[in-house]
Amino acid sequence: MPKIGNIELPEFPLLLAPMEDVSDPPFRALCKEQGADVVYTEFISSEGLIRDAAKSVIKLDIYEKERPVGIQIFGAELDSMLQAVDIVEKSNPDIIDINFGCPVKKVVSKNAGAGILRDIPLMVKLTEEIVKRTHLPVTVKTRLGWDSDSIKIVEVAERLQDVGIQAIAIHGRTRVQMYKGFANWEPIAQVKNNPRMHIPVFGNGDVDTPEAAVKMRDEFGLDGAMIGRASIGNPWFFNQVKHFFKTGTHLASPTMEERVSAARRHLQMAIDWKGEKLGVFETRRHYTNYFKGIPHFKEYRMKMVTSDESADVFAAFDEVLEKFGDFQFA
Ligand SMILES: Cc1cc2nc3c(=O)[nH]c(=O)nc-3n(C[C@H](O)[C@H](O)[C@H](O)COP(=O)(O)O)c2cc1C
């Protein structure tokens, strides 16, 4: 069974990917309830943290019930990253994860995120110092390389392991690809097949069906799957995959009642955590997927995504249950 440091995981664990503006505590809690084995926070700027920027600091909040949880940080300045590690430790996460994969221009232009894939010695140095600084297990999330001509992930993963990381999650795209094309899991399998690798190697990118997860496990031999977009508005995805692993059959799609109940709890947790205004605003992006596939739904969706008061959103949920309660989801 794979382990991250002393954290014992089931066979082929499913990890909720870090996702900015998505993987917040309420969403992570829902995913955990629905079978995610490890959850990660959205990325947190080391520079923001050390300046005590409220937007960064609030991202450190974790609920006990979501453990094991990893807090993900990004940056390219050693000093800032080390200070950020000290701050993150105070939140008592189970794991510290370093983001070496974010492809966004404003991040890579500062050599952070996937930008560091152009400077492997710096990547290794930063990781080594972070590992030395903390008692927590450190993991890395990265991409295959900067572009298709510079895929050195086998060497990179080995060097990161040698400076002490406890697991690596690899998104099967390069920085240049951003989110285009398909994720290529072949180089990730090469990392796993390197006889010197002994830490878990998790695959990421396009695990959007239970069949894809089986493929990653059986054909590519990876140690677990990190799941991002397939879980947005669909926290049930983790248990759907696990059910498929066990039985080879598909778990029935959640009923309308289950969906409304999840949407309700999601909104309530978000309000409890970040207040009425932000809670209402930031939960909006999930509703489209919670209620995907219902015909003539626009009127209700609009109510959910334009109401500023939670009471109106909760009322819209009631209406939906009343009107579409028997709808059969595919
Ligand atoms: C909305 C969104 C936000 C993301 N934010 C982060 C982030 O904060 N940190 C990170 O390492 N990756 C981030 N990613 C990348 C995902 O973690 C993941 O690598 C990518 O979506 C591919 O996996 P998937 O095909 O399962 O979605 C983000 C992706 C999306 C769609």
Tab-separated table of C-alpha atoms and ligand atoms in Angstrom:
chain	number	residue	atom	x	y	z
A	1	MET	CA	0.000	0.000	0.000
A	2	PRO	CA	1.325	3.458	-0.800
A	3	LYS	CA	2.336	5.788	2.013
A	4	ILE	CA	3.077	9.486	2.119
A	5	GLY	CA	5.542	9.710	4.992
A	6	ASN	CA	3.683	7.952	7.801
A	7	ILE	CA	0.272	8.448	6.221
A	8	GLU	CA	-1.075	5.076	5.225
A	9	LEU	CA	-3.208	5.047	2.117
A	10	PRO	CA	-5.423	2.401	0.543
A	11	GLU	CA	-4.385	0.614	-2.607
A	12	PHE	CA	-4.541	3.018	-5.564
A	13	PRO	CA	-5.676	6.066	-3.590
A	14	LEU	CA	-7.698	8.839	-5.183
A	15	LEU	CA	-6.483	12.355	-4.460
A	16	LEU	CA	-8.448	15.541	-4.901
A	17	ALA	CA	-6.280	17.855	-7.003
A	18	PRO	CA	-5.454	21.346	-5.817
A	19	MET	CA	-7.700	23.740	-7.748
A	20	GLU	CA	-7.726	27.487	-7.326
A	21	ASP	CA	-11.133	28.819	-6.278
A	22	VAL	CA	-12.499	25.264	-6.201
A	23	SER	CA	-10.650	23.146	-3.610
A	24	ASP	CA	-11.736	25.165	-0.594
A	25	PRO	CA	-12.631	23.565	2.754
A	26	PRO	CA	-16.345	22.976	1.988
A	27	PHE	CA	-15.616	21.326	-1.342
A	28	ARG	CA	-12.762	19.295	0.088
A	29	ALA	CA	-15.023	18.086	2.902
A	30	LEU	CA	-17.654	16.935	0.397
A	31	CYS	CA	-15.043	15.108	-1.676
A	32	LYS	CA	-13.631	13.477	1.433
A	33	GLU	CA	-17.105	12.234	2.417
A	34	GLN	CA	-17.471	10.845	-1.062
A	35	GLY	CA	-14.287	8.818	-1.051
A	36	ALA	CA	-11.291	11.092	-1.693
A	37	ASP	CA	-8.320	9.609	0.182
A	38	VAL	CA	-6.183	12.757	0.278
A	39	VAL	CA	-7.249	16.319	-0.427
A	40	TYR	CA	-5.160	19.344	-1.323
A	41	THR	CA	-5.812	23.029	-0.850
A	42	GLU	CA	-5.749	25.393	-3.787
A	43	PHE	CA	-2.306	26.885	-4.328
A	44	ILE	CA	-1.192	29.560	-1.916
A	45	SER	CA	1.336	32.221	-2.797
A	46	SER	CA	4.410	32.183	-0.566
A	47	GLU	CA	4.842	35.891	-1.199
A	48	GLY	CA	1.210	36.528	-0.206
A	49	LEU	CA	1.561	34.461	2.953
A	50	ILE	CA	4.645	36.215	4.229
A	51	ARG	CA	3.007	39.591	3.642
A	52	ASP	CA	0.005	38.317	5.588
A	53	ALA	CA	-2.232	38.973	2.603
A	54	ALA	CA	-5.732	38.052	3.754
A	55	LYS	CA	-6.518	36.286	0.485
A	56	SER	CA	-3.623	33.884	1.026
A	57	VAL	CA	-4.017	33.426	4.773
A	58	ILE	CA	-7.676	32.374	4.585
A	59	LYS	CA	-6.627	29.507	2.332
A	60	LEU	CA	-4.746	27.946	5.243
A	61	ASP	CA	-7.983	26.992	7.020
A	62	ILE	CA	-8.608	23.294	7.249
A	63	TYR	CA	-11.376	21.200	8.827
A	64	GLU	CA	-10.409	18.238	10.994
A	65	LYS	CA	-12.805	16.020	9.052
A	66	GLU	CA	-10.963	16.406	5.760
A	67	ARG	CA	-7.649	14.897	6.871
A	68	PRO	CA	-5.256	13.879	5.489
A	69	VAL	CA	-4.926	17.266	3.831
A	70	GLY	CA	-2.018	18.840	2.014
A	71	ILE	CA	-1.462	22.585	1.848
A	72	GLN	CA	0.016	23.608	-1.478
A	73	ILE	CA	2.374	26.557	-1.806
A	74	PHE	CA	4.075	28.170	-4.758
A	75	GLY	CA	6.942	30.558	-5.260
A	76	ALA	CA	10.487	30.698	-6.562
A	77	GLU	CA	12.320	32.661	-3.875
A	78	LEU	CA	13.990	30.398	-1.344
A	79	ASP	CA	13.604	32.783	1.573
A	80	SER	CA	9.922	33.401	0.950
A	81	MET	CA	9.224	29.722	0.475
A	82	LEU	CA	10.933	28.838	3.757
A	83	GLN	CA	9.056	31.518	5.655
A	84	ALA	CA	5.847	30.297	4.016
A	85	VAL	CA	6.622	26.767	5.209
A	86	ASP	CA	6.887	28.044	8.798
A	87	ILE	CA	3.517	29.766	8.464
A	88	VAL	CA	1.880	26.744	6.844
A	89	GLU	CA	3.136	24.439	9.617
A	90	LYS	CA	1.156	26.442	12.169
A	91	SER	CA	-2.049	25.351	10.422
A	92	ASN	CA	-1.015	21.791	11.126
A	93	PRO	CA	-1.691	20.148	7.762
A	94	ASP	CA	-0.663	16.538	7.154
A	95	ILE	CA	1.412	17.337	4.070
A	96	ILE	CA	3.115	20.331	2.469
A	97	ASP	CA	2.873	20.244	-1.310
A	98	ILE	CA	4.977	22.335	-3.654
A	99	ASN	CA	3.366	23.557	-6.857
A	100	PHE	CA	5.804	23.177	-9.725
A	101	GLY	CA	3.071	22.839	-12.316
A	102	CYS	CA	0.965	25.979	-12.577
A	103	PRO	CA	1.160	27.144	-16.218
A	104	VAL	CA	-0.349	30.622	-15.753
A	105	LYS	CA	1.757	33.443	-17.183
A	106	LYS	CA	1.846	35.649	-14.093
A	107	VAL	CA	3.167	32.678	-12.081
A	108	VAL	CA	5.671	31.223	-14.562
A	109	SER	CA	7.059	34.652	-15.428
A	110	LYS	CA	8.406	34.751	-11.865
A	111	ASN	CA	9.876	31.253	-12.307
A	112	ALA	CA	7.264	29.803	-9.968
A	113	GLY	CA	4.837	26.979	-10.777
A	114	ALA	CA	5.761	25.296	-14.056
A	115	GLY	CA	8.198	28.159	-14.696
A	116	ILE	CA	10.740	26.362	-12.574
A	117	LEU	CA	10.810	23.488	-15.087
A	118	ARG	CA	13.261	25.711	-17.015
A	119	ASP	CA	15.623	25.659	-14.042
A	120	ILE	CA	15.799	22.131	-12.650
A	121	PRO	CA	18.748	22.877	-10.285
A	122	LEU	CA	16.659	25.629	-8.645
A	123	MET	CA	13.681	23.272	-8.435
A	124	VAL	CA	15.789	20.661	-6.668
A	125	LYS	CA	17.451	23.214	-4.381
A	126	LEU	CA	14.152	24.766	-3.273
A	127	THR	CA	12.708	21.328	-2.614
A	128	GLU	CA	15.732	20.195	-0.654
A	129	GLU	CA	15.632	23.265	1.605
A	130	ILE	CA	11.884	22.948	2.157
A	131	VAL	CA	12.255	19.287	3.123
A	132	LYS	CA	14.975	20.246	5.601
A	133	ARG	CA	12.868	23.036	7.057
A	134	THR	CA	9.789	21.033	8.004
A	135	HIS	CA	8.933	17.927	9.986
A	136	LEU	CA	5.953	17.355	7.675
A	137	PRO	CA	6.093	15.127	4.613
A	138	VAL	CA	6.696	17.189	1.483
A	139	THR	CA	5.127	16.254	-1.858
A	140	VAL	CA	5.514	17.825	-5.275
A	141	LYS	CA	2.990	18.377	-8.029
A	142	THR	CA	4.451	19.094	-11.430
A	143	ARG	CA	4.086	18.655	-15.187
A	144	LEU	CA	6.033	16.548	-17.693
A	145	GLY	CA	8.349	19.415	-18.595
A	146	TRP	CA	8.382	22.920	-19.998
A	147	ASP	CA	7.725	21.822	-23.590
A	148	SER	CA	7.825	18.643	-25.627
A	149	ASP	CA	11.567	19.087	-26.282
A	150	SER	CA	12.431	19.265	-22.600
A	151	ILE	CA	10.678	16.332	-20.974
A	152	LYS	CA	13.106	15.209	-18.273
A	153	ILE	CA	10.562	14.064	-15.757
A	154	VAL	CA	12.248	10.724	-15.026
A	155	GLU	CA	15.443	12.471	-13.981
A	156	VAL	CA	13.578	15.287	-12.224
A	157	ALA	CA	11.416	12.917	-10.165
A	158	GLU	CA	14.454	10.911	-9.099
A	159	ARG	CA	16.341	14.017	-8.030
A	160	LEU	CA	13.346	15.293	-6.062
A	161	GLN	CA	13.015	11.917	-4.375
A	162	ASP	CA	16.706	11.994	-3.528
A	163	VAL	CA	16.328	15.305	-1.706
A	164	GLY	CA	13.517	13.864	0.372
A	165	ILE	CA	10.036	14.298	-1.099
A	166	GLN	CA	7.572	11.617	-0.033
A	167	ALA	CA	5.379	11.446	-3.147
A	168	ILE	CA	5.066	13.068	-6.543
A	169	ALA	CA	1.961	13.836	-8.590
A	170	ILE	CA	2.558	14.402	-12.277
A	171	HIS	CA	0.140	16.068	-14.676
A	172	GLY	CA	0.688	14.461	-18.067
A	173	ARG	CA	1.043	17.714	-19.977
A	174	THR	CA	3.848	20.197	-20.539
A	175	ARG	CA	3.639	23.845	-19.561
A	176	VAL	CA	3.364	24.860	-23.203
A	177	GLN	CA	0.357	22.592	-23.627
A	178	MET	CA	-1.507	24.366	-20.811
A	179	TYR	CA	-4.737	22.305	-20.828
A	180	LYS	CA	-4.782	21.494	-24.544
A	181	GLY	CA	-4.686	18.055	-26.111
A	182	PHE	CA	-4.736	14.941	-24.004
A	183	ALA	CA	-2.698	14.121	-20.943
A	184	ASN	CA	0.109	11.699	-21.797
A	185	TRP	CA	0.560	9.153	-19.020
A	186	GLU	CA	3.431	7.342	-20.754
A	187	PRO	CA	6.218	9.493	-19.263
A	188	ILE	CA	4.562	9.160	-15.835
A	189	ALA	CA	4.757	5.373	-16.205
A	190	GLN	CA	8.444	5.779	-17.070
A	191	VAL	CA	8.936	7.601	-13.782
A	192	LYS	CA	7.184	4.774	-11.954
A	193	ASN	CA	9.225	2.145	-13.808
A	194	ASN	CA	12.524	3.736	-12.878
A	195	PRO	CA	13.928	1.051	-10.555
A	196	ARG	CA	15.381	3.743	-8.282
A	197	MET	CA	11.954	5.227	-7.511
A	198	HIS	CA	10.445	4.102	-4.243
A	199	ILE	CA	8.047	6.940	-3.367
A	200	PRO	CA	4.448	6.859	-4.671
A	201	VAL	CA	3.993	8.231	-8.184
A	202	PHE	CA	0.506	9.608	-8.729
A	203	GLY	CA	-0.887	10.273	-12.178
A	204	ASN	CA	-2.902	13.337	-13.027
A	205	GLY	CA	-4.726	14.655	-16.065
A	206	ASP	CA	-7.960	13.562	-17.719
A	207	VAL	CA	-9.056	10.944	-15.211
A	208	ASP	CA	-12.671	11.702	-15.989
A	209	THR	CA	-14.306	8.257	-15.938
A	210	PRO	CA	-13.913	5.193	-13.718
A	211	GLU	CA	-12.543	3.400	-16.793
A	212	ALA	CA	-9.768	5.973	-17.120
A	213	ALA	CA	-8.802	5.376	-13.491
A	214	VAL	CA	-8.644	1.622	-14.115
A	215	LYS	CA	-6.439	2.275	-17.129
A	216	MET	CA	-4.085	4.443	-15.101
A	217	ARG	CA	-3.840	1.722	-12.481
A	218	ASP	CA	-3.651	-1.406	-14.647
A	219	GLU	CA	-2.068	-0.304	-17.914
A	220	PHE	CA	0.207	2.422	-16.605
A	221	GLY	CA	0.925	0.876	-13.206
A	222	LEU	CA	0.774	4.143	-11.283
A	223	ASP	CA	0.275	4.320	-7.516
A	224	GLY	CA	-2.859	6.446	-7.457
A	225	ALA	CA	-4.829	9.043	-9.370
A	226	MET	CA	-5.138	12.731	-8.669
A	227	ILE	CA	-8.493	14.000	-9.861
A	228	GLY	CA	-9.344	17.590	-10.713
A	229	ARG	CA	-11.997	18.718	-13.143
A	230	ALA	CA	-14.071	15.527	-13.029
A	231	SER	CA	-14.888	16.303	-9.400
A	232	ILE	CA	-16.132	19.861	-9.895
A	233	GLY	CA	-19.839	19.758	-9.074
A	234	ASN	CA	-19.410	15.987	-8.850
A	235	PRO	CA	-17.841	15.065	-5.512
A	236	TRP	CA	-19.444	11.627	-5.971
A	237	PHE	CA	-16.836	10.848	-8.592
A	238	PHE	CA	-14.432	9.360	-6.021
A	239	ASN	CA	-16.912	6.755	-4.802
A	240	GLN	CA	-18.028	6.095	-8.365
A	241	VAL	CA	-14.445	5.168	-9.237
A	242	LYS	CA	-14.051	3.046	-6.105
A	243	HIS	CA	-17.294	1.212	-6.803
A	244	PHE	CA	-16.120	0.493	-10.321
A	245	PHE	CA	-12.791	-0.832	-9.011
A	246	LYS	CA	-14.635	-3.204	-6.711
A	247	THR	CA	-17.478	-4.389	-8.913
A	248	GLY	CA	-16.717	-3.465	-12.525
A	249	THR	CA	-20.136	-1.824	-12.650
A	250	HIS	CA	-21.177	1.805	-12.533
A	251	LEU	CA	-22.693	3.260	-9.398
A	252	ALA	CA	-26.056	4.862	-10.129
A	253	SER	CA	-25.839	8.591	-10.695
A	254	PRO	CA	-26.813	10.593	-7.599
A	255	THR	CA	-30.511	11.343	-7.389
A	256	MET	CA	-31.920	14.844	-7.450
A	257	GLU	CA	-32.422	14.633	-3.714
A	258	GLU	CA	-28.759	13.789	-3.173
A	259	ARG	CA	-27.673	16.578	-5.483
A	260	VAL	CA	-29.847	19.173	-3.804
A	261	SER	CA	-28.677	17.984	-0.413
A	262	ALA	CA	-25.007	18.300	-1.465
A	263	ALA	CA	-25.587	21.746	-2.996
A	264	ARG	CA	-27.329	22.846	0.192
A	265	ARG	CA	-24.563	21.580	2.451
A	266	HIS	CA	-21.928	23.028	0.179
A	267	LEU	CA	-23.529	26.459	0.351
A	268	GLN	CA	-24.118	26.251	4.106
A	269	MET	CA	-20.519	25.209	4.816
A	270	ALA	CA	-19.254	27.973	2.544
A	271	ILE	CA	-21.341	30.575	4.386
A	272	ASP	CA	-20.258	29.269	7.773
A	273	TRP	CA	-16.655	29.378	6.660
A	274	LYS	CA	-16.354	32.634	4.730
A	275	GLY	CA	-19.538	34.535	5.425
A	276	GLU	CA	-22.792	35.082	3.566
A	277	LYS	CA	-21.526	37.245	0.731
A	278	LEU	CA	-18.442	35.288	-0.307
A	279	GLY	CA	-20.122	31.971	0.467
A	280	VAL	CA	-22.979	32.730	-1.913
A	281	PHE	CA	-20.660	34.107	-4.562
A	282	GLU	CA	-17.985	31.440	-4.548
A	283	THR	CA	-20.261	28.410	-4.483
A	284	ARG	CA	-21.965	29.507	-7.705
A	285	ARG	CA	-19.451	27.859	-9.999
A	286	HIS	CA	-20.421	24.400	-8.774
A	287	TYR	CA	-24.161	24.480	-9.495
A	288	THR	CA	-23.972	23.999	-13.258
A	289	ASN	CA	-22.368	20.622	-12.781
A	290	TYR	CA	-24.484	19.583	-9.815
A	291	PHE	CA	-27.545	19.952	-12.020
A	292	LYS	CA	-26.080	19.124	-15.413
A	293	GLY	CA	-28.352	17.549	-18.010
A	294	ILE	CA	-31.731	18.753	-16.766
A	295	PRO	CA	-33.732	20.190	-19.662
A	296	HIS	CA	-35.216	23.686	-19.348
A	297	PHE	CA	-33.172	24.376	-16.255
A	298	LYS	CA	-31.877	27.821	-17.180
A	299	GLU	CA	-34.404	29.764	-15.121
A	300	TYR	CA	-33.403	27.889	-11.967
A	301	ARG	CA	-29.709	27.992	-12.676
A	302	MET	CA	-29.956	31.748	-13.189
A	303	LYS	CA	-31.613	32.117	-9.793
A	304	MET	CA	-28.808	30.126	-8.191
A	305	VAL	CA	-26.017	32.050	-9.858
A	306	THR	CA	-27.437	35.567	-9.700
A	307	SER	CA	-29.067	35.715	-6.248
A	308	ASP	CA	-27.021	37.607	-3.703
A	309	GLU	CA	-28.891	36.252	-0.698
A	310	SER	CA	-28.455	32.688	0.424
A	311	ALA	CA	-32.158	32.498	1.304
A	312	ASP	CA	-32.968	32.947	-2.394
A	313	VAL	CA	-30.493	30.259	-3.429
A	314	PHE	CA	-31.876	27.846	-0.840
A	315	ALA	CA	-35.393	28.634	-2.117
A	316	ALA	CA	-34.227	27.854	-5.662
A	317	PHE	CA	-32.957	24.467	-4.424
A	318	ASP	CA	-36.419	23.755	-2.930
A	319	GLU	CA	-38.106	24.677	-6.190
A	320	VAL	CA	-35.761	22.440	-8.151
A	321	LEU	CA	-36.463	19.497	-5.887
A	322	GLU	CA	-40.170	20.096	-6.182
A	323	LYS	CA	-40.185	20.478	-9.945
A	324	PHE	CA	-37.507	18.005	-11.049
A	325	GLY	CA	-37.450	15.579	-8.102
A	326	ASP	CA	-38.055	12.559	-10.355
A	327	PHE	CA	-35.505	13.482	-12.993
A	328	GLN	CA	-33.282	10.522	-13.857
A	329	PHE	CA	-29.672	11.549	-14.330
A	330	ALA	CA	-27.667	9.637	-16.917
B	1	LIG	C1	-10.028	25.607	-11.958
B	1	LIG	C2	-8.678	24.957	-11.819
B	1	LIG	C3	-7.799	25.433	-10.865
B	1	LIG	C4	-6.546	24.826	-10.690
B	1	LIG	N1	-5.720	25.267	-9.703
B	1	LIG	C5	-4.581	24.561	-9.415
B	1	LIG	C6	-3.801	24.866	-8.271
B	1	LIG	O1	-4.126	25.762	-7.474
B	1	LIG	N2	-2.676	24.127	-8.060
B	1	LIG	C7	-2.291	23.105	-8.900
B	1	LIG	O2	-1.271	22.453	-8.652
B	1	LIG	N3	-3.021	22.808	-9.984
B	1	LIG	C8	-4.158	23.482	-10.247
B	1	LIG	N4	-4.939	23.101	-11.301
B	1	LIG	C9	-4.547	21.933	-12.098
B	1	LIG	C10	-5.199	20.671	-11.548
B	1	LIG	O3	-4.743	20.392	-10.234
B	1	LIG	C11	-4.905	19.456	-12.443
B	1	LIG	O4	-3.513	19.287	-12.537
B	1	LIG	C12	-5.453	19.624	-13.858
B	1	LIG	O5	-6.770	20.150	-13.837
B	1	LIG	C13	-5.454	18.289	-14.610
B	1	LIG	O6	-6.218	17.315	-13.923
B	1	LIG	P1	-7.741	16.960	-14.345
B	1	LIG	O7	-7.713	16.571	-15.805
B	1	LIG	O8	-8.128	15.831	-13.443
B	1	LIG	O9	-8.548	18.192	-14.132
B	1	LIG	C14	-6.166	23.723	-11.515
B	1	LIG	C15	-7.057	23.273	-12.489
B	1	LIG	C16	-8.298	23.851	-12.641
B	1	LIG	C17	-9.249	23.312	-13.684
